[in-house]
Amino acid sequence: VQLQASGGGLVQPGGSLRLSCVASGNIFSISIMGWYRQAPGKQRELVATVRKNGGREYGDSVIGRFTVSRDNNKNTIDLQMNSLTSEDTAVYFCNAVRVATPDGVEGSLWGQGTLVTVSS
């Protein structure tokens, strides 16, 4: 199973960007999919997660600005980011928790990360 994230790039303050992540492989189900980010010199932090049943959780700093969505059939998760500020500059990582496959259950998988830079 692999996670492939896309959609990062350079955006001006106040702008929007949409990230996408797809989990590929022989997957039966994924319990939780999410996005985390890591800014230079800082620890990785929660951005947003979506449970298989649709339950969502957001990091405090993105509430009201970011929206996460998930397609269980396609094993994808998207992150719509609006009203971006320089504080949102970071590498964004896709995460999948409890991935059920024919070989068993993977505890936690990470994508390679995609860089988001908010700058004028």
Short mmCIF file of C-alpha atoms in Angstrom, two decimals:
data_model
loop_
_atom_site.label_atom_id
_atom_site.label_comp_id
_atom_site.label_asym_id
_atom_site.label_seq_id
_atom_site.Cartn_x
_atom_site.Cartn_y
_atom_site.Cartn_z
CA VAL A 1 0.00 0.00 0.00
CA GLN A 2 1.29 3.44 -0.89
CA LEU A 3 0.03 6.94 -0.25
CA GLN A 4 0.58 9.53 -2.95
CA ALA A 5 -0.06 13.17 -2.17
CA SER A 6 -0.33 15.97 -4.70
CA GLY A 7 -1.44 19.57 -5.05
CA GLY A 8 1.18 21.50 -3.12
CA GLY A 9 2.78 24.63 -4.43
CA LEU A 10 3.24 28.35 -4.00
CA VAL A 11 0.22 30.50 -3.17
CA GLN A 12 -0.21 34.10 -2.07
CA PRO A 13 -1.55 34.99 1.37
CA GLY A 14 -5.33 34.85 1.35
CA GLY A 15 -5.33 32.36 -1.47
CA SER A 16 -6.56 28.80 -1.72
CA LEU A 17 -5.05 25.45 -2.51
CA ARG A 18 -6.38 21.92 -2.69
CA LEU A 19 -4.38 18.86 -1.71
CA SER A 20 -5.24 15.33 -2.73
CA CYS A 21 -4.00 11.96 -1.56
CA VAL A 22 -4.74 8.51 -2.87
CA ALA A 23 -3.99 5.21 -1.19
CA SER A 24 -3.13 2.57 -3.75
CA GLY A 25 -2.83 -1.16 -3.43
CA ASN A 26 -5.10 -4.06 -2.53
CA ILE A 27 -7.07 -2.32 0.22
CA PHE A 28 -10.17 -3.59 1.95
CA SER A 29 -10.73 -0.55 4.13
CA ILE A 30 -9.00 2.34 5.89
CA SER A 31 -10.15 3.34 9.36
CA ILE A 32 -8.83 6.92 9.43
CA MET A 33 -7.30 9.11 6.75
CA GLY A 34 -5.79 12.45 7.53
CA TRP A 35 -3.44 15.29 6.85
CA TYR A 36 -0.61 16.45 9.05
CA ARG A 37 1.96 19.15 8.47
CA GLN A 38 5.44 20.02 9.56
CA ALA A 39 6.89 23.50 9.32
CA PRO A 40 10.64 24.10 9.46
CA GLY A 41 11.90 23.73 13.00
CA LYS A 42 8.55 22.57 14.32
CA GLN A 43 6.96 19.27 15.21
CA ARG A 44 4.49 17.55 12.95
CA GLU A 45 0.95 18.62 13.81
CA LEU A 46 -2.56 17.56 13.03
CA VAL A 47 -4.34 19.36 10.22
CA ALA A 48 -7.44 17.23 9.74
CA THR A 49 -8.63 13.64 9.87
CA VAL A 50 -11.68 11.81 8.60
CA ARG A 51 -12.91 8.51 9.95
CA LYS A 52 -14.48 5.88 7.77
CA ASN A 53 -17.87 6.79 9.22
CA GLY A 54 -17.34 10.43 8.27
CA GLY A 55 -16.32 11.82 11.64
CA ARG A 56 -13.92 14.74 11.25
CA GLU A 57 -11.32 16.37 13.44
CA TYR A 58 -9.44 19.59 12.71
CA GLY A 59 -6.41 21.22 14.18
CA ASP A 60 -7.29 24.41 16.05
CA SER A 61 -5.37 26.66 13.68
CA VAL A 62 -7.27 25.55 10.57
CA ILE A 63 -10.84 25.44 11.84
CA GLY A 64 -13.09 27.51 9.61
CA ARG A 65 -10.51 27.74 6.84
CA PHE A 66 -9.76 24.16 5.81
CA THR A 67 -12.20 21.46 4.79
CA VAL A 68 -11.35 17.79 4.56
CA SER A 69 -13.26 15.27 2.49
CA ARG A 70 -12.87 11.60 1.80
CA ASP A 71 -14.03 9.03 -0.73
CA ASN A 72 -14.04 5.59 0.87
CA ASN A 73 -14.62 3.83 -2.44
CA LYS A 74 -11.61 5.46 -4.09
CA ASN A 75 -9.44 5.57 -0.95
CA THR A 76 -8.80 9.26 -1.43
CA ILE A 77 -8.71 12.23 0.88
CA ASP A 78 -8.74 15.86 -0.16
CA LEU A 79 -7.95 19.01 1.78
CA GLN A 80 -9.39 22.31 0.64
CA MET A 81 -7.38 25.14 2.15
CA ASN A 82 -8.72 28.68 2.08
CA SER A 83 -7.56 31.98 3.53
CA LEU A 84 -4.00 30.75 3.65
CA THR A 85 -1.40 32.61 5.66
CA SER A 86 2.35 32.32 5.96
CA GLU A 87 1.75 30.25 9.09
CA ASP A 88 0.35 27.50 6.87
CA THR A 89 3.68 27.08 5.09
CA ALA A 90 4.79 23.52 5.71
CA VAL A 91 5.23 20.08 4.24
CA TYR A 92 1.85 18.37 4.30
CA PHE A 93 1.73 14.64 4.85
CA CYS A 94 -1.08 12.25 4.09
CA ASN A 95 -1.73 9.54 6.68
CA ALA A 96 -3.77 6.35 6.76
CA VAL A 97 -4.49 4.44 9.96
CA ARG A 98 -5.54 0.79 10.27
CA VAL A 99 -5.34 -0.13 6.61
CA ALA A 100 -6.90 -3.56 6.05
CA THR A 101 -5.35 -5.62 3.26
CA PRO A 102 -5.27 -9.33 2.32
CA ASP A 103 -2.00 -9.53 4.27
CA GLY A 104 -3.41 -8.08 7.45
CA VAL A 105 -3.81 -4.64 8.97
CA GLU A 106 -1.19 -1.91 8.60
CA GLY A 107 -1.11 0.29 11.65
CA SER A 108 -0.15 3.65 10.15
CA LEU A 109 1.12 4.66 6.75
CA TRP A 110 2.54 7.98 5.57
CA GLY A 111 2.80 9.58 2.17
CA GLN A 112 5.91 11.36 0.95
CA GLY A 113 4.70 14.86 1.74
CA THR A 114 3.89 17.82 -0.46
CA LEU A 115 5.22 21.31 0.13
CA VAL A 116 2.86 24.24 0.57
CA THR A 117 4.43 27.68 0.54
CA VAL A 118 2.36 30.74 1.32
CA SER A 119 4.20 33.86 0.30
CA SER A 120 3.77 37.05 -1.64
#
